[in-house]
Short mmCIF file of C-alpha atoms in Angstrom, two decimals:
data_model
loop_
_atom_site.label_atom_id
_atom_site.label_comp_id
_atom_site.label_asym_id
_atom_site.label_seq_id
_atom_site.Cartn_x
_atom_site.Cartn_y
_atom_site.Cartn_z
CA UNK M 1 -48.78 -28.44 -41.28
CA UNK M 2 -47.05 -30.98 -39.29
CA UNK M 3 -46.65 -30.80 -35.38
CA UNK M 4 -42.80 -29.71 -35.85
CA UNK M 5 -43.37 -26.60 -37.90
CA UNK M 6 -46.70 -25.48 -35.67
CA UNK M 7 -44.62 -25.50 -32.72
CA UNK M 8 -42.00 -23.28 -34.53
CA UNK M 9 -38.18 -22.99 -33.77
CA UNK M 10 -37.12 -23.21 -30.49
CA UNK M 11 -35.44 -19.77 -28.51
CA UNK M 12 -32.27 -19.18 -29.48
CA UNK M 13 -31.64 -17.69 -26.08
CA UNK M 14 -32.72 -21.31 -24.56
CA UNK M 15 -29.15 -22.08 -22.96
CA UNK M 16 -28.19 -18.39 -22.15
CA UNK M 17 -30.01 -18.79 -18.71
CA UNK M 18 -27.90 -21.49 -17.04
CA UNK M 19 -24.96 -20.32 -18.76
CA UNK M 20 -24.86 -16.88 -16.98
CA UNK M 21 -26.21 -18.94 -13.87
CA UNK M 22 -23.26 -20.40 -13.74
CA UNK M 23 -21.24 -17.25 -14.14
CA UNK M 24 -22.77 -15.37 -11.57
CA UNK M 25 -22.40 -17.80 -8.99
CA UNK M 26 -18.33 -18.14 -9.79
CA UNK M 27 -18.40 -14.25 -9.46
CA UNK M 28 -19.99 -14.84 -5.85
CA UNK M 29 -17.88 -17.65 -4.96
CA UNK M 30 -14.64 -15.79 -6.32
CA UNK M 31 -15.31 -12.22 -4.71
CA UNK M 32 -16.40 -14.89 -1.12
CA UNK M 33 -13.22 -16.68 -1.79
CA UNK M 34 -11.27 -12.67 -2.20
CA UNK M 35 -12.64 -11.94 1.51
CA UNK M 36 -12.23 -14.99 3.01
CA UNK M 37 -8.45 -15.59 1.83
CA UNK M 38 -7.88 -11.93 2.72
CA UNK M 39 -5.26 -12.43 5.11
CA UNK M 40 -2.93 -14.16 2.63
CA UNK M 41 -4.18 -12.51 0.03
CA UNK M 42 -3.25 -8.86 0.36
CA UNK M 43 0.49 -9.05 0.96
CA UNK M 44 0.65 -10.74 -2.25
CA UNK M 45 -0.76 -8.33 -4.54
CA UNK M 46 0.82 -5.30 -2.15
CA UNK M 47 3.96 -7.62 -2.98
CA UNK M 48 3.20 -8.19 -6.92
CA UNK M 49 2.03 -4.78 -7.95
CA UNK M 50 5.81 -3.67 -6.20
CA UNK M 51 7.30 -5.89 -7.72
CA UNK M 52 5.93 -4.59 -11.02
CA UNK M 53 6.79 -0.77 -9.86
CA UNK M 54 10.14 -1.93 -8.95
CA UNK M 55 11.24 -4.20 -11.62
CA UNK M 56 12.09 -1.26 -14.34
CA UNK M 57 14.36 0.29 -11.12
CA UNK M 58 15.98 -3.65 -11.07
CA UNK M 59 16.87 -3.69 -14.48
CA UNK M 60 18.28 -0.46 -14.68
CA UNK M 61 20.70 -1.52 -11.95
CA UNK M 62 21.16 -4.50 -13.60
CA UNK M 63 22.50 -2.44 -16.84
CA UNK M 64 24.87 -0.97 -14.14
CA UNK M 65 26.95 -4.42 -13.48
CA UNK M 66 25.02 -5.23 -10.32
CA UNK M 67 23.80 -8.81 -9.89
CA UNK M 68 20.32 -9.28 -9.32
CA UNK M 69 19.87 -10.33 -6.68
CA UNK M 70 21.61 -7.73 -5.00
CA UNK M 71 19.55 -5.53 -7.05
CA UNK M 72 16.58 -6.96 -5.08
CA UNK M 73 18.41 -6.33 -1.57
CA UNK M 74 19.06 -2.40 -2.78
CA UNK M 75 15.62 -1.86 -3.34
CA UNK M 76 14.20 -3.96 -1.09
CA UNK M 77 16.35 -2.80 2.16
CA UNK M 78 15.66 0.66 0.80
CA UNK M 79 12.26 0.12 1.04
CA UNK M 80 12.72 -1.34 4.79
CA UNK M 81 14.52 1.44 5.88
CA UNK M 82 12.63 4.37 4.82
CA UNK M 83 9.64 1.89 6.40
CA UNK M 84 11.91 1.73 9.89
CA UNK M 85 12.80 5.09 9.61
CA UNK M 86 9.27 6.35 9.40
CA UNK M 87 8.10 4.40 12.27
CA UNK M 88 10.74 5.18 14.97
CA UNK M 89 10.19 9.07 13.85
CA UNK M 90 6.05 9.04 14.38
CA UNK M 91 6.01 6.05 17.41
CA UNK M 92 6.27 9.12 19.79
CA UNK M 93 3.07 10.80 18.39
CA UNK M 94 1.22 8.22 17.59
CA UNK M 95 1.90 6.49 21.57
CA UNK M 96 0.83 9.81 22.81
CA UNK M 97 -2.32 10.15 21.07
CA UNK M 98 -3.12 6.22 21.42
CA UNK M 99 -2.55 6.64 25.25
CA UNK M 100 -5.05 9.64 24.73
CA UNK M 101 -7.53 7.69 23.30
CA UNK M 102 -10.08 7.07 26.41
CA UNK M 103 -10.36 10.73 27.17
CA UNK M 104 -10.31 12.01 23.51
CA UNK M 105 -14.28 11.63 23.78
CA UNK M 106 -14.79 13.86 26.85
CA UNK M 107 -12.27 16.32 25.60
CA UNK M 108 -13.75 16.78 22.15
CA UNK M 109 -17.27 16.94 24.08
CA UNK M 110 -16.44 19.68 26.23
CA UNK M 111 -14.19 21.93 23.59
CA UNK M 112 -18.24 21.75 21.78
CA UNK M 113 -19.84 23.11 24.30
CA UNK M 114 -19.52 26.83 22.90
CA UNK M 115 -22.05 25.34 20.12
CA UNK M 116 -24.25 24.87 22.43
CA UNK M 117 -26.40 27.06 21.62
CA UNK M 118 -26.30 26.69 17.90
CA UNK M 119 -27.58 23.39 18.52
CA UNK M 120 -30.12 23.60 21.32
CA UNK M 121 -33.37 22.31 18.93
CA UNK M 122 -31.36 19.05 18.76
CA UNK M 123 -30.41 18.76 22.16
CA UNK M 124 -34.17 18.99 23.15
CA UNK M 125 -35.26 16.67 20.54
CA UNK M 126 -32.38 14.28 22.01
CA UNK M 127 -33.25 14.64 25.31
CA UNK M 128 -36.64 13.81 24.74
CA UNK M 129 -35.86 10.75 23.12
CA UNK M 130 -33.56 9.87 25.72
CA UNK M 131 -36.83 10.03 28.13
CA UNK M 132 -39.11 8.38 25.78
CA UNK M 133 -35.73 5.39 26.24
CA UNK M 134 -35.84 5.48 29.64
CA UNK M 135 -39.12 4.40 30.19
CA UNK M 136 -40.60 1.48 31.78
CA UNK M 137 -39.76 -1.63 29.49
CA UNK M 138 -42.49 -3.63 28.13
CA UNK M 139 -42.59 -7.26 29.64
CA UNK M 140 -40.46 -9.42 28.15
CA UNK M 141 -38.32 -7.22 26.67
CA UNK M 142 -34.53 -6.54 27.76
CA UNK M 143 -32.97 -3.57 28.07
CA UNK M 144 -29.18 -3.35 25.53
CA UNK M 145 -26.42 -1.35 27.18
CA UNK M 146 -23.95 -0.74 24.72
CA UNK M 147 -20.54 -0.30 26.63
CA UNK M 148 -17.51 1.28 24.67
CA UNK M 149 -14.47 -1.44 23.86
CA UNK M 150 -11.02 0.42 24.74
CA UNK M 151 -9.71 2.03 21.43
CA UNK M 152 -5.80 1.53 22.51
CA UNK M 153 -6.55 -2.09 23.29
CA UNK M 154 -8.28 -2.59 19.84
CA UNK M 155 -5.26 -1.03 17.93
CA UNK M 156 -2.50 -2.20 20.09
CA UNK M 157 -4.16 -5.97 19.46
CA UNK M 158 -3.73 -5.12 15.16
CA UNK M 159 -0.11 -4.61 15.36
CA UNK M 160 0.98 -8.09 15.30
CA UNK M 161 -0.97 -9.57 12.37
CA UNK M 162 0.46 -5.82 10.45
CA UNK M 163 3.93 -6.72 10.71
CA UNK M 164 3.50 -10.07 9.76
CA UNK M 165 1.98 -8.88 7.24
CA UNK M 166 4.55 -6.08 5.97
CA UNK M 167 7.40 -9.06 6.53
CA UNK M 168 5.33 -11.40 4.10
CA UNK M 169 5.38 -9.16 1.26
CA UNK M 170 8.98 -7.80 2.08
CA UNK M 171 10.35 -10.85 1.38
CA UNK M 172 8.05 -12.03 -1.45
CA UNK M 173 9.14 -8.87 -2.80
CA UNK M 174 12.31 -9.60 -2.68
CA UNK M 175 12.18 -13.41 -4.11
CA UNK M 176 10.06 -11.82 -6.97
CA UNK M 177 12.67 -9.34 -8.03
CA UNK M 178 15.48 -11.33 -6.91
CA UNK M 179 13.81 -13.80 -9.47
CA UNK M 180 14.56 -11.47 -12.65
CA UNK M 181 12.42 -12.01 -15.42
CA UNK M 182 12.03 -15.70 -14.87
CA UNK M 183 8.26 -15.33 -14.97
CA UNK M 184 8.02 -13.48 -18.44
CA UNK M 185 10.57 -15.85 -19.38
CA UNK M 186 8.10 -19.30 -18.13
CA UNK M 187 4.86 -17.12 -19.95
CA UNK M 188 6.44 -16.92 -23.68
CA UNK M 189 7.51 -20.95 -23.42
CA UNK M 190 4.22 -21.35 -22.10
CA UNK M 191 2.08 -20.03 -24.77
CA UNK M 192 2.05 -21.74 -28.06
CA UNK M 193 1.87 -19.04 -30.95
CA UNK M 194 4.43 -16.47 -31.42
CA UNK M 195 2.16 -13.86 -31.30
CA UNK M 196 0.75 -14.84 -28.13
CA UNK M 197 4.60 -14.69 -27.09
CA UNK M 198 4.69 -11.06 -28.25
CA UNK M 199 1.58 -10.16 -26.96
CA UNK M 200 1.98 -11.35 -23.87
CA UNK M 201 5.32 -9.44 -23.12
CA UNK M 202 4.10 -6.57 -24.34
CA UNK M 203 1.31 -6.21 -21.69
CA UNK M 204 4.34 -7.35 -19.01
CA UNK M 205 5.96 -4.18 -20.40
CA UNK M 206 3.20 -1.65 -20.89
CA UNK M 207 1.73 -2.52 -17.28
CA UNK M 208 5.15 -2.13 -15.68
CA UNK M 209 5.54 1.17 -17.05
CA UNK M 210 2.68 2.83 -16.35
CA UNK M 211 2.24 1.68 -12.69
CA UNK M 212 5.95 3.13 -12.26
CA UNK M 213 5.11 6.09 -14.16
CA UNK M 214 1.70 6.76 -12.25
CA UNK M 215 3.28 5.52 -8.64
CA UNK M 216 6.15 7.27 -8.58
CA UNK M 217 4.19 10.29 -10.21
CA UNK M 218 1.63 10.22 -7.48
CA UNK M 219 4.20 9.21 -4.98
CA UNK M 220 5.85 12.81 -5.24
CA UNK M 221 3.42 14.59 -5.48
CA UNK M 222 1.56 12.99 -2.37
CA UNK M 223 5.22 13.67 -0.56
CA UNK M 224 5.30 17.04 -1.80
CA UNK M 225 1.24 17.57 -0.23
CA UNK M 226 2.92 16.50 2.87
CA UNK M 227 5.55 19.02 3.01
CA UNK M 228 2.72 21.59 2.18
CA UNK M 229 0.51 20.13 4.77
CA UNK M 230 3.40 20.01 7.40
CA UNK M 231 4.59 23.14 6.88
CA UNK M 232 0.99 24.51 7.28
CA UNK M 233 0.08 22.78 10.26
CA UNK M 234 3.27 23.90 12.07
CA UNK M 235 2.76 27.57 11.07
CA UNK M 236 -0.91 27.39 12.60
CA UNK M 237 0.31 26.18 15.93
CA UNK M 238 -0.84 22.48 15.14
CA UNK M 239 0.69 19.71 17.37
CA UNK M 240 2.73 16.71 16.07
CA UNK M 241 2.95 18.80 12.92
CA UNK M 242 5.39 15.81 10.96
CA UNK M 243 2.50 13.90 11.72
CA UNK M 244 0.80 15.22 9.99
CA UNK M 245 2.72 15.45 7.14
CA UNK M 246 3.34 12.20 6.86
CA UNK M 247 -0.38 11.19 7.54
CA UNK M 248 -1.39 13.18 4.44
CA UNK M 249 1.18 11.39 1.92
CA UNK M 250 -0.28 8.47 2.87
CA UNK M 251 -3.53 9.35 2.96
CA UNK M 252 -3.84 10.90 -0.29
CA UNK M 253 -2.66 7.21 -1.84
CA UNK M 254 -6.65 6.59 -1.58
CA UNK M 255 -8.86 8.99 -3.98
CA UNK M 256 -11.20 10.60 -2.21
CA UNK M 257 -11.73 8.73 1.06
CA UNK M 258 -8.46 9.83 1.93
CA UNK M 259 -8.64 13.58 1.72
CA UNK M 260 -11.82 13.84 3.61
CA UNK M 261 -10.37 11.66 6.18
CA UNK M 262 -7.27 14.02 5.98
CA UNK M 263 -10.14 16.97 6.81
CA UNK M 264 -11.87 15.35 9.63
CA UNK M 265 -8.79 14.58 11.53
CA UNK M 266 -7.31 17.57 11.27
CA UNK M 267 -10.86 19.55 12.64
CA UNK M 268 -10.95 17.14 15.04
CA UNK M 269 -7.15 17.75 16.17
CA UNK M 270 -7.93 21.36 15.48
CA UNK M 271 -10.79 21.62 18.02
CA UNK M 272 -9.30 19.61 20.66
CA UNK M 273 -5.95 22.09 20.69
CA UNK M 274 -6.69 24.95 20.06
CA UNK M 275 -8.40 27.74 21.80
CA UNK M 276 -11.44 27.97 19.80
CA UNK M 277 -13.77 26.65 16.85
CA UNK M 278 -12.78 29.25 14.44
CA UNK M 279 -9.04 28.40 14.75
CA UNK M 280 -9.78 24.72 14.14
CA UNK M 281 -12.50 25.47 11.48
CA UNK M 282 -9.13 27.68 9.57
CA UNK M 283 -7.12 24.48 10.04
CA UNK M 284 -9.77 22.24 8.30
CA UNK M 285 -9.75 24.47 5.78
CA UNK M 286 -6.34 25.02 4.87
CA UNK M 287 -6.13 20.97 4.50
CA UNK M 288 -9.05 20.93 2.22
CA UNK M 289 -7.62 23.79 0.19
CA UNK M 290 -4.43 22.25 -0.09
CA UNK M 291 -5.59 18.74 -1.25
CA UNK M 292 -8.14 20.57 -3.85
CA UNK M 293 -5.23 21.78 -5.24
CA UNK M 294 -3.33 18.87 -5.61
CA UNK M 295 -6.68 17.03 -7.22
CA UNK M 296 -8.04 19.85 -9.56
CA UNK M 297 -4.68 21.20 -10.66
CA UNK M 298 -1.20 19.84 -9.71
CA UNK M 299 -2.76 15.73 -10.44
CA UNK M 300 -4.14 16.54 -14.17
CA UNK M 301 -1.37 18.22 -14.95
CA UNK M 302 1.48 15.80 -14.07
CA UNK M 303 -0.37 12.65 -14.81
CA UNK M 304 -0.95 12.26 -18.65
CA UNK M 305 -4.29 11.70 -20.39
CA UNK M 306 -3.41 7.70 -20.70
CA UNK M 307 -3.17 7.35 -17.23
CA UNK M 308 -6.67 9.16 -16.28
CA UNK M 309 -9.37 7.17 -15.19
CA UNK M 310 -12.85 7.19 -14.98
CA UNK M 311 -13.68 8.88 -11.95
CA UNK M 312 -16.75 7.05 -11.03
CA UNK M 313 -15.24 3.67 -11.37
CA UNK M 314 -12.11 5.12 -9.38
CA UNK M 315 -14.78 5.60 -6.70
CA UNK M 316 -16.80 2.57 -6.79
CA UNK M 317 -13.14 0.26 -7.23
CA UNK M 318 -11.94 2.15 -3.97
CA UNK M 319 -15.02 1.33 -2.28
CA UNK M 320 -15.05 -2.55 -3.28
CA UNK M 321 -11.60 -3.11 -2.50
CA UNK M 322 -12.41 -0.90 1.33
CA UNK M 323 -15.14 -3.22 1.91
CA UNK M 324 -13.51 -6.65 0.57
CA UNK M 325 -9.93 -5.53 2.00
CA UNK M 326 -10.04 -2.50 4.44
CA UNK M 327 -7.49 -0.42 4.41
CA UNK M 328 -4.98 -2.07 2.22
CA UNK M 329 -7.93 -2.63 -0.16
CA UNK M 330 -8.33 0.99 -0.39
CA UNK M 331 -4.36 1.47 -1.03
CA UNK M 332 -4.36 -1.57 -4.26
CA UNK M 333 -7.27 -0.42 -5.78
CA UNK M 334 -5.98 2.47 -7.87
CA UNK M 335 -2.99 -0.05 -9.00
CA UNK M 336 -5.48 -2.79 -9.85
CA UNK M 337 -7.57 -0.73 -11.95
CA UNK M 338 -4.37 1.02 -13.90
CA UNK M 339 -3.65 -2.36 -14.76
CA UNK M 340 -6.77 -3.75 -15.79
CA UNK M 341 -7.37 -1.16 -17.99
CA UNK M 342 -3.72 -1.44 -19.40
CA UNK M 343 -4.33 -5.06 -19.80
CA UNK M 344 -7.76 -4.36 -21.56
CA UNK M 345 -5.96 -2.23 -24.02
CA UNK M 346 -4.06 -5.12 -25.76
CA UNK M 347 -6.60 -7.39 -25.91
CA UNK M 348 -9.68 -6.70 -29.27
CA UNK M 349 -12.14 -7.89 -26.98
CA UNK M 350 -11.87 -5.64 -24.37
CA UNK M 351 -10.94 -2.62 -25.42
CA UNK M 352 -14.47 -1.48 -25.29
CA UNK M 353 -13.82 -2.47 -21.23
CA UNK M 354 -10.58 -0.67 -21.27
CA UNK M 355 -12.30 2.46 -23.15
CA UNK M 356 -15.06 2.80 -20.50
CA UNK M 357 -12.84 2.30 -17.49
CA UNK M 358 -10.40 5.79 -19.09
CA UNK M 359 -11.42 8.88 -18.25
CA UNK M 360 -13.01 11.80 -20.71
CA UNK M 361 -11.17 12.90 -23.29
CA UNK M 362 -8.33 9.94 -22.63
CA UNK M 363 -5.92 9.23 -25.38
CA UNK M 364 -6.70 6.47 -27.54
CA UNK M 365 -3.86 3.38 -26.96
CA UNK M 366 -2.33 3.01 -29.74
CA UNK M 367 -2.84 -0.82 -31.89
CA UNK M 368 0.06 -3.02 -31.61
CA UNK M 369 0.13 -3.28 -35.67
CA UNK M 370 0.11 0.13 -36.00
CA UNK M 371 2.51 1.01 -33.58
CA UNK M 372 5.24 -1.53 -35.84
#
């Protein structure tokens, strides 16, 4: 037996190692390159996914006799006054809660104080371990004194880089519809085959329809949670009650996260005007009810089985896209993963990917062949 045939054939997995190497370090470097580039980043795909939402809306105007380019100023001034509009209505609210900020603490602290005594084992425990802190330092060691950074500052120094970032994707917004469908049009006398051609326009097509349908689906019914949550906040004596209205629409644009943020604030707002605990624990709980409805019942219902997606990657995209992006991050992610999963659904090789990323009991897309 010669030498070749004792040391048998070699691994067939023998080049698998740097190959997948190499991919996971261009995953690292691309998701590094995601948060670095942030800044630029998210107005563009705030700006593309509109653009995507907004394009059937263009086209149908365009069937009307209107140019498009004016098309593009329609929508997009809409867009910039309902924006302008919402801002001069809440700047009062917001202003007087911001200027509230440095006392909100103390206030909050001292509207607790009737659970005192619901919590006394902790506030010995505490206080102990305050004592134990106190102590005399070992040598060479320094003592940390954490001092509290003024909240109004912190938000009033945010405001700039927002706007410039709401006026970046305004107007690439606007070039992007004002552009038509030059971009579909450079993709099919890009690509070679004529299948390609077709395939490619076809996922244009399908993605633009269902991130209008599942937008403006979820855009209502987020609007008509505000109403609810409005009208409910108003009828329990809650200030700023538009506020919070309006805070709900928008926060119910991130799954999950948003709600229970929606909760907090409202228990927090609860206990620091009212008169007591139990009124502000009935105000939490109104919000919760009201936003369990819309999830559990009024959501399913409106938003068709193609559109449902897998809850746990809903959960896990929203918290990527929160850590890589904040709170835009939190906003695209939803989009991003309607689209994927659209995009998944047209291509052989992923529509195992596609499949796993739908929800339980999702309709099956249907093939392009069959659907000729």
């Amino acid at each position: 037996m010669t030498t070749e045939e004792q040391a048998g054939p070699e691994p067939a997995t023998k080049g698998a190692v740097p190959r997948w190497a190499v991919i996971g370090i261009f995953l690292l470097l691309f998701v590094a390159g995601l948060a670095y580039a942030r800044s630029f980043l998210m107005p563009m795909v705030l700006a593309l996914l509109l653009m995507l939402v907004f394009s059937p809306v263009r086209r149908q105007a365009e069937r009307f006799g209107l140019p498009t380019g004016l098309a593009a100023t329609l929508i997009v001034g809409t867009l910039l006054t309902g924006l302008a509009a919402g801002v001069l209505t809440l700047s009062a609210p917001v202003a007087d809660w911001v200027d509230r900020a440095p006392t909100l603490g103390y206030e909050l602290r001292y509207k607790l104080e009737e659970l005192r005594g619901m919590t006394e084992g902790m506030q010995k425990a505490a206080d102990q371990f305050g004592e134990f802190t106190e102590g005399e330092a070992e040598p060479g060691v320094q003592r940390v004194k954490i001092e509290e950074d003024s909240t109004a500052f912190g938000f009033l120094m945010t405001i700039p880089s927002v706007i410039a970032q709401m006026v970046f994707t305004l107007i690439l917004l606007f070039f992007l519809l004002a552009s038509g469908d030059m971009f579909y049009e450079k993709i099919v006398h890009v690509l070679p085959a004529f299948s390609d051609k077709r395939r490619a326009i076809r996922i244009a097509y399908d993605i633009e329809r269902k991130l209008s349908r599942y937008l403006f689906t979820i855009t209502v019914i987020n609007a008509g949670l505000g109403v609810s949550v409005g009208i409910s906040m108003w009828l329990l004596d809650m200030p700023n009650a538009i506020l919070f209205g309006v805070l709900a629409c928008l926060l119910n644009f991130i799954p999950y996260l948003g709600a229970l943020a929606g909760v907090a604030a409202a228990a927090v707002v609860g206990i620091l005007s009212l008169s007591s605990i139990n009124e502000a624990a009935v105000v939490a709980g109104v919000y919760f009810l009201l936003t369990s409805i819309e999830g559990q019942l009024v959501t399913p219902y409106f938003v068709g089985r193609s559109l449902r997606l897998n809850t746990v990657m809903v959960f896990l995209s929203v918290m990527f896209f929160a850590w890589l992006w904040t709170v835009v991050g939190m906003l695209v992610a939803l989009p991003l993963l309607v689209a994927v999963r659209t995009f998944c659904e047209h291509i052989p090789q992923l529509e195992g990917v596609g499949h796993f990323l739908s929800a339980r009991g999702a309709e099956k897309p249907q093939r392009p062949a069959e659907a000729e």
